[in-house]
PDB file of C-alpha atoms in Angstrom:
ATOM      1  CA  SER A 631      24.245 -40.180 -43.852  1.00  0.00           C
ATOM      2  CA  TRP A 632      25.503 -43.601 -42.788  1.00  0.00           C
ATOM      3  CA  CYS A 633      23.277 -43.131 -39.574  1.00  0.00           C
ATOM      4  CA  TRP A 634      20.267 -42.559 -41.956  1.00  0.00           C
ATOM      5  CA  GLY A 635      21.276 -45.597 -43.993  1.00  0.00           C
ATOM      6  CA  PHE A 636      21.543 -47.640 -40.772  1.00  0.00           C
ATOM      7  CA  SER A 637      18.274 -46.515 -39.461  1.00  0.00           C
ATOM      8  CA  PRO A 638      16.155 -49.567 -40.282  1.00  0.00           C
ATOM      9  CA  ILE A 639      18.869 -51.811 -38.907  1.00  0.00           C
ATOM     10  CA  ALA A 640      19.160 -49.781 -35.749  1.00  0.00           C
ATOM     11  CA  GLN A 641      15.297 -50.008 -35.255  1.00  0.00           C
ATOM     12  CA  ALA A 642      15.518 -53.845 -35.440  1.00  0.00           C
ATOM     13  CA  LEU A 643      18.342 -53.906 -32.974  1.00  0.00           C
ATOM     14  CA  VAL A 644      16.540 -51.540 -30.579  1.00  0.00           C
ATOM     15  CA  GLU A 645      13.512 -53.735 -30.753  1.00  0.00           C
ATOM     16  CA  GLN A 646      15.742 -56.813 -30.204  1.00  0.00           C
ATOM     17  CA  ALA A 647      17.426 -55.171 -27.128  1.00  0.00           C
ATOM     18  CA  GLN A 648      14.104 -53.872 -25.716  1.00  0.00           C
ATOM     19  CA  ALA A 649      12.540 -57.297 -25.866  1.00  0.00           C
ATOM     20  CA  ALA A 650      15.395 -58.528 -23.769  1.00  0.00           C
ATOM     21  CA  GLY A 651      14.777 -55.713 -21.207  1.00  0.00           C
ATOM     22  CA  VAL A 652      18.065 -53.856 -21.974  1.00  0.00           C
ATOM     23  CA  GLU A 653      18.059 -50.213 -21.315  1.00  0.00           C
ATOM     24  CA  LEU A 654      19.120 -48.165 -24.381  1.00  0.00           C
ATOM     25  CA  HIS A 655      20.887 -44.778 -24.461  1.00  0.00           C
ATOM     26  CA  LEU A 656      21.259 -42.699 -27.550  1.00  0.00           C
ATOM     27  CA  VAL A 657      24.443 -40.667 -27.712  1.00  0.00           C
ATOM     28  CA  VAL A 658      25.062 -38.050 -30.423  1.00  0.00           C
ATOM     29  CA  GLY A 659      28.480 -37.885 -32.012  1.00  0.00           C
ATOM     30  CA  GLY A 660      28.653 -34.448 -33.497  1.00  0.00           C
ATOM     31  CA  LEU A 661      30.370 -35.336 -36.706  1.00  0.00           C
ATOM     32  CA  ARG A 662      29.863 -31.922 -38.428  1.00  0.00           C
ATOM     33  CA  THR A 663      29.760 -29.166 -35.858  1.00  0.00           C
ATOM     34  CA  GLY A 664      30.853 -25.618 -35.380  1.00  0.00           C
ATOM     35  CA  ASN A 665      32.308 -24.689 -38.813  1.00  0.00           C
ATOM     36  CA  GLY A 666      29.914 -21.864 -39.552  1.00  0.00           C
ATOM     37  CA  ALA A 667      30.832 -21.601 -43.196  1.00  0.00           C
ATOM     38  CA  ALA A 668      28.659 -22.385 -46.159  1.00  0.00           C
ATOM     39  CA  LEU A 669      29.502 -25.359 -48.129  1.00  0.00           C
ATOM     40  CA  GLU A 670      31.868 -24.873 -51.093  1.00  0.00           C
ATOM     41  CA  PRO A 671      30.836 -26.320 -54.400  1.00  0.00           C
ATOM     42  CA  ALA A 672      33.508 -29.081 -54.212  1.00  0.00           C
ATOM     43  CA  ALA A 673      32.521 -30.043 -50.746  1.00  0.00           C
ATOM     44  CA  ARG A 674      28.832 -30.172 -51.872  1.00  0.00           C
ATOM     45  CA  ARG A 675      29.743 -32.503 -54.696  1.00  0.00           C
ATOM     46  CA  TYR A 676      31.796 -34.704 -52.342  1.00  0.00           C
ATOM     47  CA  ILE A 677      28.970 -34.958 -49.916  1.00  0.00           C
ATOM     48  CA  LEU A 678      26.324 -35.717 -52.494  1.00  0.00           C
ATOM     49  CA  GLU A 679      28.616 -38.487 -53.966  1.00  0.00           C
ATOM     50  CA  HIS A 680      28.890 -39.854 -50.498  1.00  0.00           C
ATOM     51  CA  TRP A 681      25.043 -39.813 -50.073  1.00  0.00           C
ATOM     52  CA  GLN A 682      24.747 -41.666 -53.432  1.00  0.00           C
ATOM     53  CA  ALA A 683      27.072 -44.358 -52.184  1.00  0.00           C
ATOM     54  CA  VAL A 684      24.999 -44.705 -48.930  1.00  0.00           C
ATOM     55  CA  ALA A 685      21.814 -44.893 -50.853  1.00  0.00           C
ATOM     56  CA  ASN A 686      23.203 -47.558 -53.177  1.00  0.00           C
ATOM     57  CA  ALA A 687      24.578 -49.654 -50.233  1.00  0.00           C
ATOM     58  CA  THR A 688      21.530 -49.344 -48.010  1.00  0.00           C
ATOM     59  CA  GLY A 689      18.543 -48.798 -50.156  1.00  0.00           C
ATOM     60  CA  GLN A 690      17.541 -45.970 -48.005  1.00  0.00           C
ATOM     61  CA  PRO A 691      15.876 -43.040 -49.871  1.00  0.00           C
ATOM     62  CA  PHE A 692      17.641 -39.696 -50.488  1.00  0.00           C
ATOM     63  CA  THR A 693      16.525 -36.651 -52.434  1.00  0.00           C
ATOM     64  CA  PHE A 694      19.455 -35.217 -54.378  1.00  0.00           C
ATOM     65  CA  GLU A 695      17.658 -32.473 -56.417  1.00  0.00           C
ATOM     66  CA  GLY A 696      18.087 -29.304 -54.476  1.00  0.00           C
ATOM     67  CA  ALA A 697      20.046 -30.828 -51.634  1.00  0.00           C
ATOM     68  CA  LEU A 698      22.503 -28.683 -49.715  1.00  0.00           C
ATOM     69  CA  PRO A 699      21.505 -25.471 -51.558  1.00  0.00           C
ATOM     70  CA  ASP A 700      23.886 -22.590 -52.127  1.00  0.00           C
ATOM     71  CA  GLY A 701      24.646 -20.829 -48.831  1.00  0.00           C
ATOM     72  CA  PHE A 702      23.847 -23.983 -46.753  1.00  0.00           C
ATOM     73  CA  VAL A 703      25.849 -24.263 -43.467  1.00  0.00           C
ATOM     74  CA  TYR A 704      26.168 -27.997 -42.859  1.00  0.00           C
ATOM     75  CA  ASP A 705      26.142 -28.053 -39.007  1.00  0.00           C
ATOM     76  CA  CYS A 706      24.601 -31.025 -37.202  1.00  0.00           C
ATOM     77  CA  GLU A 707      24.827 -29.435 -33.698  1.00  0.00           C
ATOM     78  CA  PRO A 708      21.237 -28.188 -33.675  1.00  0.00           C
ATOM     79  CA  ALA A 709      19.888 -31.537 -34.780  1.00  0.00           C
ATOM     80  CA  CYS A 710      22.061 -33.324 -32.135  1.00  0.00           C
ATOM     81  CA  ARG A 711      20.852 -30.870 -29.502  1.00  0.00           C
ATOM     82  CA  ALA A 712      17.218 -31.544 -30.454  1.00  0.00           C
ATOM     83  CA  VAL A 713      17.751 -35.240 -29.823  1.00  0.00           C
ATOM     84  CA  VAL A 714      19.563 -34.590 -26.600  1.00  0.00           C
ATOM     85  CA  ALA A 715      16.724 -32.261 -25.521  1.00  0.00           C
ATOM     86  CA  ALA A 716      14.109 -34.926 -26.430  1.00  0.00           C
ATOM     87  CA  ARG A 717      16.142 -37.561 -24.538  1.00  0.00           C
ATOM     88  CA  SER A 718      15.963 -35.391 -21.365  1.00  0.00           C
ATOM     89  CA  LEU A 719      12.194 -34.885 -21.815  1.00  0.00           C
ATOM     90  CA  ALA A 720      11.002 -38.414 -23.019  1.00  0.00           C
ATOM     91  CA  PRO A 721      13.828 -40.881 -24.032  1.00  0.00           C
ATOM     92  CA  ASP A 722      11.383 -42.904 -26.155  1.00  0.00           C
ATOM     93  CA  CYS A 723      10.499 -39.712 -28.164  1.00  0.00           C
ATOM     94  CA  ALA A 724      14.166 -39.155 -28.839  1.00  0.00           C
ATOM     95  CA  TRP A 725      14.447 -42.172 -31.109  1.00  0.00           C
ATOM     96  CA  ALA A 726      11.231 -41.057 -33.010  1.00  0.00           C
ATOM     97  CA  LEU A 727      12.686 -37.468 -33.331  1.00  0.00           C
ATOM     98  CA  LEU A 728      15.959 -38.743 -34.630  1.00  0.00           C
ATOM     99  CA  LYS A 729      14.243 -40.731 -37.339  1.00  0.00           C
ATOM    100  CA  LEU A 730      12.071 -37.679 -38.328  1.00  0.00           C
ATOM    101  CA  ILE A 731      15.035 -35.365 -38.442  1.00  0.00           C
ATOM    102  CA  GLN A 732      16.881 -37.817 -40.727  1.00  0.00           C
ATOM    103  CA  GLN A 733      13.900 -38.148 -43.015  1.00  0.00           C
ATOM    104  CA  ALA A 734      13.387 -34.324 -43.045  1.00  0.00           C
ATOM    105  CA  PHE A 735      17.126 -33.722 -44.056  1.00  0.00           C
ATOM    106  CA  TYR A 736      17.932 -36.649 -46.402  1.00  0.00           C
ATOM    107  CA  VAL A 737      14.585 -37.257 -47.998  1.00  0.00           C
ATOM    108  CA  GLN A 738      12.491 -34.070 -47.661  1.00  0.00           C
ATOM    109  CA  GLY A 739      15.518 -31.690 -48.137  1.00  0.00           C
ATOM    110  CA  ARG A 740      14.501 -29.573 -45.153  1.00  0.00           C
ATOM    111  CA  ASP A 741      17.088 -27.373 -43.255  1.00  0.00           C
ATOM    112  CA  VAL A 742      17.323 -29.183 -39.887  1.00  0.00           C
ATOM    113  CA  THR A 743      19.706 -26.534 -38.573  1.00  0.00           C
ATOM    114  CA  GLN A 744      16.583 -24.208 -38.072  1.00  0.00           C
ATOM    115  CA  ALA A 745      14.926 -24.343 -34.718  1.00  0.00           C
ATOM    116  CA  SER A 746      11.522 -23.789 -36.120  1.00  0.00           C
ATOM    117  CA  VAL A 747      11.873 -27.048 -38.170  1.00  0.00           C
ATOM    118  CA  LEU A 748      13.203 -28.971 -35.188  1.00  0.00           C
ATOM    119  CA  VAL A 749      10.413 -27.708 -32.911  1.00  0.00           C
ATOM    120  CA  GLU A 750       7.889 -28.876 -35.472  1.00  0.00           C
ATOM    121  CA  LEU A 751       9.498 -32.245 -35.806  1.00  0.00           C
ATOM    122  CA  ALA A 752       9.668 -32.779 -31.952  1.00  0.00           C
ATOM    123  CA  GLU A 753       6.001 -32.035 -31.816  1.00  0.00           C
ATOM    124  CA  ARG A 754       5.367 -34.759 -34.453  1.00  0.00           C
ATOM    125  CA  ALA A 755       7.480 -37.141 -32.351  1.00  0.00           C
ATOM    126  CA  GLY A 756       5.221 -36.487 -29.348  1.00  0.00           C
ATOM    127  CA  LEU A 757       6.877 -33.773 -27.401  1.00  0.00           C
ATOM    128  CA  PRO A 758       5.084 -30.766 -26.151  1.00  0.00           C
ATOM    129  CA  ARG A 759       6.070 -27.834 -28.269  1.00  0.00           C
ATOM    130  CA  ILE A 760       6.776 -25.160 -25.695  1.00  0.00           C
ATOM    131  CA  GLU A 761       8.449 -27.560 -23.345  1.00  0.00           C
ATOM    132  CA  PHE A 762      10.718 -28.659 -26.022  1.00  0.00           C
ATOM    133  CA  ALA A 763      11.511 -25.268 -27.415  1.00  0.00           C
ATOM    134  CA  ALA A 764      12.515 -24.210 -23.917  1.00  0.00           C
ATOM    135  CA  ALA A 765      14.745 -27.343 -23.408  1.00  0.00           C
ATOM    136  CA  PHE A 766      16.282 -26.913 -26.868  1.00  0.00           C
ATOM    137  CA  ASP A 767      17.418 -23.336 -26.114  1.00  0.00           C
ATOM    138  CA  SER A 768      18.572 -24.050 -22.624  1.00  0.00           C
ATOM    139  CA  ALA A 769      22.153 -23.718 -21.327  1.00  0.00           C
ATOM    140  CA  GLU A 770      21.632 -27.230 -19.935  1.00  0.00           C
ATOM    141  CA  GLN A 771      20.998 -29.027 -23.176  1.00  0.00           C
ATOM    142  CA  TYR A 772      23.854 -27.104 -24.897  1.00  0.00           C
ATOM    143  CA  GLY A 773      26.084 -28.503 -22.104  1.00  0.00           C
ATOM    144  CA  ALA A 774      24.626 -31.975 -22.435  1.00  0.00           C
ATOM    145  CA  THR A 775      25.085 -31.993 -26.130  1.00  0.00           C
ATOM    146  CA  ALA A 776      28.782 -30.967 -25.802  1.00  0.00           C
ATOM    147  CA  ALA A 777      29.048 -33.743 -23.086  1.00  0.00           C
ATOM    148  CA  ASP A 778      27.825 -36.323 -25.638  1.00  0.00           C
ATOM    149  CA  PHE A 779      30.458 -35.086 -28.185  1.00  0.00           C
ATOM    150  CA  THR A 780      33.230 -35.178 -25.634  1.00  0.00           C
ATOM    151  CA  TRP A 781      32.329 -38.743 -24.417  1.00  0.00           C
ATOM    152  CA  VAL A 782      32.325 -39.925 -27.952  1.00  0.00           C
ATOM    153  CA  GLN A 783      35.700 -38.111 -28.727  1.00  0.00           C
ATOM    154  CA  ASP A 784      37.180 -39.521 -25.497  1.00  0.00           C
ATOM    155  CA  LEU A 785      36.463 -43.090 -26.637  1.00  0.00           C
ATOM    156  CA  GLY A 786      38.156 -42.446 -29.829  1.00  0.00           C
ATOM    157  CA  ILE A 787      35.017 -42.983 -31.842  1.00  0.00           C
ATOM    158  CA  ALA A 788      35.385 -41.223 -35.356  1.00  0.00           C
ATOM    159  CA  GLY A 789      33.017 -43.442 -37.500  1.00  0.00           C
ATOM    160  CA  PHE A 790      29.172 -43.433 -37.371  1.00  0.00           C
ATOM    161  CA  PRO A 791      27.059 -45.234 -36.601  1.00  0.00           C
ATOM    162  CA  THR A 792      28.685 -46.778 -33.491  1.00  0.00           C
ATOM    163  CA  LEU A 793      27.000 -49.393 -31.241  1.00  0.00           C
ATOM    164  CA  LEU A 794      28.333 -50.257 -27.986  1.00  0.00           C
ATOM    165  CA  ALA A 795      27.109 -52.634 -25.325  1.00  0.00           C
ATOM    166  CA  GLU A 796      27.926 -52.086 -21.675  1.00  0.00           C
ATOM    167  CA  ARG A 797      27.896 -54.455 -18.793  1.00  0.00           C
ATOM    168  CA  ASN A 798      29.256 -53.790 -15.206  1.00  0.00           C
ATOM    169  CA  GLY A 799      30.926 -50.543 -16.573  1.00  0.00           C
ATOM    170  CA  GLN A 800      32.727 -52.319 -19.314  1.00  0.00           C
ATOM    171  CA  LEU A 801      32.034 -51.261 -22.937  1.00  0.00           C
ATOM    172  CA  ALA A 802      31.911 -53.693 -25.887  1.00  0.00           C
ATOM    173  CA  LEU A 803      32.013 -52.664 -29.439  1.00  0.00           C
ATOM    174  CA  LEU A 804      29.112 -54.056 -31.652  1.00  0.00           C
ATOM    175  CA  THR A 805      29.998 -51.986 -34.661  1.00  0.00           C
ATOM    176  CA  ASN A 806      31.825 -48.989 -35.824  1.00  0.00           C
ATOM    177  CA  GLY A 807      30.322 -48.020 -39.024  1.00  0.00           C
ATOM    178  CA  TYR A 808      27.560 -49.574 -41.190  1.00  0.00           C
ATOM    179  CA  GLN A 809      26.910 -53.346 -41.256  1.00  0.00           C
ATOM    180  CA  SER A 810      23.887 -55.277 -42.268  1.00  0.00           C
ATOM    181  CA  LEU A 811      21.359 -56.644 -39.770  1.00  0.00           C
ATOM    182  CA  GLU A 812      22.129 -60.323 -39.787  1.00  0.00           C
ATOM    183  CA  PRO A 813      25.795 -60.293 -38.210  1.00  0.00           C
ATOM    184  CA  LEU A 814      24.789 -57.502 -35.775  1.00  0.00           C
ATOM    185  CA  SER A 815      21.628 -59.199 -34.710  1.00  0.00           C
ATOM    186  CA  ASP A 816      23.594 -62.438 -34.037  1.00  0.00           C
ATOM    187  CA  LEU A 817      26.341 -60.618 -32.238  1.00  0.00           C
ATOM    188  CA  LEU A 818      23.828 -58.694 -30.036  1.00  0.00           C
ATOM    189  CA  GLY A 819      22.061 -62.071 -29.391  1.00  0.00           C
ATOM    190  CA  ARG A 820      25.205 -63.785 -28.265  1.00  0.00           C
ATOM    191  CA  TRP A 821      25.943 -60.604 -25.981  1.00  0.00           C
ATOM    192  CA  LEU A 822      22.418 -60.726 -24.573  1.00  0.00           C
ATOM    193  CA  GLU A 823      22.684 -64.478 -23.847  1.00  0.00           C
ATOM    194  CA  ARG A 824      26.029 -63.925 -21.889  1.00  0.00           C
ATOM    195  CA  ALA A 825      24.482 -60.951 -19.991  1.00  0.00           C
ATOM    196  CA  ALA A 826      21.495 -63.180 -19.013  1.00  0.00           C
ATOM    197  CA  SER A 827      23.847 -65.864 -17.720  1.00  0.00           C
ATOM    198  CA  VAL A 828      25.838 -63.683 -15.575  1.00  0.00           C
TER     199      VAL A 828
END
């Protein structure tokens, strides 16, 4: 939910980095994966309270009525795999698909664990439906998604969103968690200036 709250800030930072000619790479973290159990009422209440805090802090829209219905299995692996599949087919479409998935889940209350929903959203993001569906179900994309999760875990990242900058194989942490645009834009600007002077 913080990644959805961060979405407008991420978009501004992406545009700032792209304007400087910096290559961007979207990595999925897999915060909620593999449980397979439906949400308990107490967990649902806790999550919706968390969403309310994100909405209050960020101003991003959320729909609470009917959210996380009885029997819902909260597993972000399918949505993450959709983004990874999109990244493999058309990296620019991955960013668009990420935003569409977030809107569908947090604002429209859609079940983005369902392949049919993800295929529809991928098509709206500009990906060919059949090609995306095949990639989404492929062993290669299951593996690539798991590799993203492992990479994030190996770095010790436990909070999202996290932004890293990389130069000459060295990673610099820009943020681990939600921050407003101004300090992050300034920080990214300084990093870009140093990168240009090297």
